[in-house]
Amino acid sequence: MIVALELEVPPRAEYIAIVRLVVSSLASGRRNLADERLDDLKLAVSEACTNAVEAHTRAGTTDPVKIRVLEADERIEVEITDRGGGFDPDRLPLHPPVTDPSRLDFERGLGIPLIRTLVDLARFERLEDGTRLRMVVFGGPAGDGGDETTEILRAVLADED
Amino acid sequence: MLTIHQDQTPEGYTVCRPVGELDAFTVSQFRQALAEMASSKRLLIDMSGVPFVDSAGLGALIGGIRRARELGGDVAVSCNRPTLVRLLRTTGFDRIVTVTETIEEAIATLDQRADEAEEASSEHGSSEHGS
């Protein structure tokens, strides 16, 4: 396992695109990573960075968000560390009911399930003053992807019928 | 950067065509544009000019679709980018809104649905649609 990249960006939304571009162009050099997995990783990195930036904004800190990419033959790992005060990923609020005006903001609730669907392994570590998310993608062909997000969307949009 | 094009087709469709990446940075622009178009009777959202969408973008898309439907409009999404089509499928998005590859297909779907709705609601069955 080698550290291939370390990056710090200001906690502002305009830097999210840069992070996903840098990480995905690094990952694109991996022979054994299918294009679809590369897309998955790129999206997961974007979601994770968005969460980190939002956490910093909520916490009122201008400290940088830290990104570290580690590589081994069979895997690529991306660590995103924020100092946004921390949260418990298992205790995320459920999406607001569809009758609630705030439901239009439910994209925030979609990010973490999406990350879990997109990467092979996602682990949230609670730090003293923030959260470290470690995401692992193994080389090899793309899987079918999970069904978790589908379930979530279905629940949120159940009143369409 | 995101640019949003808005067109009216002769058939009375509003076409919303964002061009650029759609993420937390650019999403408010997209959300606002969709809100402004929400009163359209028939709204087509063409995502073919969007190389990247994250959950913020999907959320805005869903919010826009929902609002348009609440106001009595019908909505379809077209997209010819495999990456995005796959994401729409993974998230189950394609089950809540029609997703087609081209704008033409999206128009055809909305036309068909409008005809069906008209037939269903009209006791006379006197549809005047020429197509």
Coordinates of C-alpha atoms in Angstrom, one line a residue:
Chain A
M1 CA 0.0 0.0 0.0
I2 CA 1.5 3.3 -1.0
V3 CA 0.2 6.8 -0.5
A4 CA -0.3 8.0 -4.1
L5 CA -1.7 11.4 -3.3
E6 CA -2.4 13.8 -0.5
L7 CA -4.5 16.8 -1.1
E8 CA -6.0 19.6 1.0
V9 CA -8.7 21.8 -0.3
P10 CA -10.6 24.7 1.2
P11 CA -14.1 23.7 2.4
R12 CA -15.9 25.3 -0.5
A13 CA -18.2 23.7 -3.1
E14 CA -16.1 24.9 -6.1
Y15 CA -13.2 22.6 -5.1
I16 CA -15.3 19.4 -5.2
A17 CA -14.9 19.2 -9.0
I18 CA -11.2 19.5 -8.7
V19 CA -10.9 16.7 -6.1
R20 CA -13.0 14.2 -8.1
L21 CA -11.0 15.1 -11.3
V22 CA -7.7 14.5 -9.6
V23 CA -8.7 11.3 -7.9
S24 CA -10.3 9.9 -11.0
S25 CA -7.4 10.7 -13.3
L26 CA -5.1 9.0 -10.8
A27 CA -7.4 6.0 -10.7
S28 CA -7.7 5.9 -14.5
G29 CA -4.1 4.7 -14.6
R30 CA -5.2 1.4 -13.1
R31 CA -5.3 -1.3 -15.7
N32 CA -7.7 -3.5 -13.7
L33 CA -10.3 -0.9 -13.0
A34 CA -13.2 -0.9 -15.4
D35 CA -14.5 2.4 -16.7
E36 CA -17.8 1.9 -14.8
R37 CA -15.9 1.5 -11.5
L38 CA -14.0 4.6 -12.3
D39 CA -17.3 6.5 -12.7
D40 CA -18.5 5.0 -9.4
L41 CA -15.4 6.1 -7.6
K42 CA -15.5 9.5 -9.1
L43 CA -19.1 10.0 -8.0
A44 CA -18.4 8.5 -4.5
V45 CA -15.5 11.0 -4.1
S46 CA -17.7 13.8 -5.1
E47 CA -20.4 12.8 -2.6
A48 CA -17.9 12.4 0.2
C49 CA -16.3 15.8 -0.5
T50 CA -19.7 17.4 -0.7
N51 CA -20.5 16.0 2.8
A52 CA -17.2 17.1 4.1
V53 CA -17.6 20.7 2.8
E54 CA -21.1 20.9 4.2
A55 CA -19.8 19.6 7.6
H56 CA -17.2 22.3 7.6
T57 CA -19.7 24.9 6.7
R58 CA -22.1 23.8 9.4
A59 CA -19.2 23.8 11.9
G60 CA -18.1 27.2 10.7
T61 CA -14.5 26.2 10.1
T62 CA -12.3 27.2 7.2
D63 CA -9.9 24.3 7.9
P64 CA -9.1 22.3 4.7
V65 CA -10.7 19.1 3.9
K66 CA -8.0 16.4 3.5
I67 CA -7.9 13.8 0.8
R68 CA -5.5 10.9 0.7
V69 CA -5.4 8.2 -2.0
L70 CA -3.6 4.9 -1.3
E71 CA -2.9 2.3 -3.8
A72 CA -2.1 -1.4 -3.8
D73 CA -2.1 -3.9 -6.6
E74 CA -5.7 -5.0 -6.1
R75 CA -7.3 -1.9 -4.6
I76 CA -7.4 1.8 -4.5
E77 CA -8.4 3.6 -1.3
V78 CA -9.6 7.1 -0.8
E79 CA -9.7 8.7 2.6
I80 CA -11.6 12.0 3.1
T81 CA -11.2 13.6 6.4
D82 CA -13.2 16.5 7.6
R83 CA -13.2 18.5 10.8
G84 CA -16.9 19.2 10.7
G85 CA -17.7 18.0 14.2
G86 CA -18.5 14.5 13.4
F87 CA -21.8 12.5 13.0
D88 CA -23.0 9.0 13.4
P89 CA -23.6 7.5 9.9
D90 CA -25.9 4.9 11.4
R91 CA -28.1 7.5 12.9
L92 CA -28.8 9.5 9.9
P93 CA -32.3 11.0 9.8
L94 CA -34.7 9.3 7.5
H95 CA -35.8 11.3 4.5
P96 CA -38.5 13.7 5.3
P97 CA -42.0 12.6 4.3
V98 CA -43.1 13.7 0.9
T99 CA -45.6 16.1 2.4
D100 CA -42.8 18.0 4.1
P101 CA -41.5 21.0 2.2
S102 CA -37.9 20.1 3.2
R103 CA -38.1 16.9 1.2
L104 CA -36.7 18.8 -1.7
D105 CA -33.5 18.9 0.2
F106 CA -33.3 15.1 0.5
E107 CA -30.3 14.9 -1.8
R108 CA -28.3 15.3 1.3
G109 CA -29.7 12.0 2.6
L110 CA -29.0 10.4 -0.7
G111 CA -25.3 10.9 -0.6
I112 CA -24.2 8.3 1.9
P113 CA -26.4 5.5 0.7
L114 CA -25.1 6.3 -2.7
I115 CA -21.5 6.1 -1.5
R116 CA -22.2 2.7 0.1
T117 CA -23.7 1.5 -3.2
L118 CA -20.9 2.8 -5.4
V119 CA -17.8 1.5 -3.6
D120 CA -16.8 -1.9 -2.4
L121 CA -16.2 -0.8 1.1
A122 CA -17.1 2.4 2.9
R123 CA -16.1 2.9 6.5
F124 CA -16.8 6.0 8.6
E125 CA -14.5 6.7 11.5
R126 CA -15.5 9.2 14.1
L127 CA -12.7 11.5 15.0
E128 CA -12.5 13.9 17.9
D129 CA -13.5 16.8 15.8
G130 CA -14.7 15.3 12.6
T131 CA -15.2 12.2 10.4
R132 CA -12.9 10.1 8.3
L133 CA -14.5 8.2 5.4
R134 CA -12.4 5.5 3.9
M135 CA -13.6 4.1 0.6
V136 CA -12.2 1.1 -1.1
V137 CA -12.6 0.0 -4.7
F138 CA -11.1 -3.3 -5.8
G139 CA -9.9 -3.7 -9.3
G140 CA -11.8 -5.9 -11.6
P141 CA -15.1 -5.9 -13.4
A142 CA -18.0 -3.8 -12.2
G143 CA -20.6 -5.4 -10.0
D144 CA -24.3 -4.9 -10.3
G145 CA -24.4 -2.3 -7.7
G146 CA -26.5 -2.4 -4.6
D147 CA -30.3 -1.8 -4.4
E148 CA -30.2 0.4 -1.3
T149 CA -30.6 3.7 -3.1
T150 CA -33.4 2.4 -5.2
E151 CA -35.3 1.5 -2.0
I152 CA -34.7 4.9 -0.6
L153 CA -35.9 6.7 -3.7
R154 CA -38.9 4.5 -3.9
A155 CA -39.8 5.3 -0.4
V156 CA -39.4 9.0 -0.9
L157 CA -41.4 9.0 -4.1
A158 CA -44.1 6.5 -2.9
D159 CA -46.8 9.0 -3.2
E160 CA -46.4 9.3 -7.0
D161 CA -48.8 6.3 -7.3
Chain B
M1 CA -19.5 25.8 -14.9
L2 CA -23.1 25.1 -15.8
T3 CA -25.1 26.8 -18.5
I4 CA -28.8 26.2 -18.8
H5 CA -30.6 26.5 -22.1
Q6 CA -34.4 26.8 -22.3
D7 CA -36.4 26.3 -25.4
Q8 CA -40.0 26.1 -26.5
T9 CA -40.8 23.6 -29.2
P10 CA -43.6 24.5 -31.7
E11 CA -45.6 21.7 -30.1
G12 CA -45.6 23.6 -26.8
Y13 CA -43.0 21.7 -24.9
T14 CA -40.5 23.4 -22.7
V15 CA -37.0 22.0 -23.0
C16 CA -34.6 22.5 -20.2
R17 CA -31.0 21.6 -21.2
P18 CA -28.3 22.0 -18.7
V19 CA -24.8 21.9 -20.1
G20 CA -21.9 21.3 -17.7
E21 CA -21.3 19.3 -14.5
L22 CA -24.0 19.2 -12.0
D23 CA -22.8 19.1 -8.4
A24 CA -23.2 20.9 -5.1
F25 CA -21.5 23.9 -6.6
T26 CA -23.7 24.3 -9.6
V27 CA -26.9 22.8 -8.4
S28 CA -28.7 25.9 -7.1
Q29 CA -28.6 27.3 -10.6
F30 CA -30.2 24.2 -12.0
R31 CA -32.8 24.1 -9.2
Q32 CA -33.8 27.6 -9.8
A33 CA -34.1 27.1 -13.5
L34 CA -36.3 24.1 -13.0
A35 CA -38.4 26.0 -10.5
E36 CA -39.0 28.7 -13.1
M37 CA -40.1 26.1 -15.7
A38 CA -42.2 24.1 -13.3
S39 CA -45.5 25.6 -14.5
S40 CA -44.9 24.2 -18.0
K41 CA -47.6 21.7 -19.1
R42 CA -45.0 19.5 -20.7
L43 CA -41.4 19.7 -19.5
L44 CA -38.5 17.9 -21.1
I45 CA -35.3 17.8 -19.3
D46 CA -32.4 16.9 -21.6
M47 CA -29.4 15.8 -19.6
S48 CA -27.3 14.9 -22.7
G49 CA -25.0 17.9 -22.1
V50 CA -24.2 16.9 -18.5
P51 CA -21.1 14.7 -18.2
F52 CA -21.3 14.4 -14.4
V53 CA -24.2 14.4 -11.9
D54 CA -24.1 13.7 -8.2
S55 CA -26.8 13.3 -5.7
A56 CA -27.3 17.0 -5.3
G57 CA -28.1 17.2 -9.0
L58 CA -30.4 14.2 -8.8
G59 CA -32.1 15.8 -5.9
A60 CA -32.7 19.0 -7.8
L61 CA -33.9 17.0 -10.8
I62 CA -36.4 15.1 -8.6
G63 CA -37.5 18.3 -6.9
G64 CA -38.1 19.9 -10.3
I65 CA -40.1 16.9 -11.6
R66 CA -42.2 16.8 -8.5
R67 CA -43.0 20.4 -8.6
A68 CA -44.0 20.3 -12.2
R69 CA -46.3 17.3 -11.5
E70 CA -47.8 19.1 -8.6
L71 CA -48.7 21.9 -10.9
G72 CA -50.4 19.5 -13.3
G73 CA -47.6 19.1 -15.8
D74 CA -46.0 16.1 -17.3
V75 CA -42.2 15.5 -17.4
A76 CA -39.8 13.3 -19.2
V77 CA -36.0 13.2 -19.0
S78 CA -33.8 12.4 -22.0
C79 CA -30.1 11.4 -21.8
N80 CA -27.7 9.8 -24.2
R81 CA -24.8 9.4 -21.8
P82 CA -24.3 5.8 -20.6
T83 CA -22.8 6.9 -17.3
L84 CA -25.7 9.0 -16.3
V85 CA -28.3 6.5 -17.7
R86 CA -26.6 3.9 -15.5
L87 CA -26.8 6.1 -12.4
L88 CA -30.5 6.8 -13.1
R89 CA -31.0 3.1 -13.2
T90 CA -28.9 2.3 -10.1
T91 CA -30.8 4.9 -8.1
G92 CA -34.2 3.7 -9.4
F93 CA -34.7 7.1 -10.9
D94 CA -36.0 5.6 -14.2
R95 CA -38.9 4.1 -12.3
I96 CA -40.3 7.5 -11.2
V97 CA -39.9 9.3 -14.5
T98 CA -39.7 8.4 -18.1
V99 CA -36.1 8.4 -19.2
T100 CA -35.4 8.2 -23.0
E101 CA -32.3 8.5 -25.1
T102 CA -33.4 11.3 -27.3
I103 CA -35.7 14.4 -27.0
E104 CA -37.8 13.0 -29.8
E105 CA -38.5 9.9 -27.9
A106 CA -39.3 11.9 -24.8
I107 CA -41.8 14.0 -26.8
A108 CA -43.4 10.9 -28.3
T109 CA -43.8 9.5 -24.8
L110 CA -45.4 12.6 -23.5
D111 CA -47.7 12.9 -26.6
Q112 CA -48.8 9.3 -26.1
R113 CA -49.5 9.9 -22.4
A114 CA -51.5 13.1 -23.1
D115 CA -53.6 11.2 -25.7
E116 CA -54.2 8.4 -23.2
A117 CA -55.2 10.9 -20.5
E118 CA -57.5 12.7 -22.9
E119 CA -59.2 9.4 -24.0
A120 CA -59.6 8.4 -20.4
S121 CA -61.1 11.7 -19.3
S122 CA -63.3 12.3 -22.3
E123 CA -66.6 10.6 -22.5
H124 CA -66.9 11.7 -26.2
G125 CA -63.6 10.3 -27.2
S126 CA -63.2 13.2 -29.6
S127 CA -59.5 13.7 -29.7
E128 CA -58.4 16.4 -32.1
H129 CA -54.8 15.5 -32.1
G130 CA -53.6 15.3 -35.6
S131 CA -50.6 13.2 -34.8

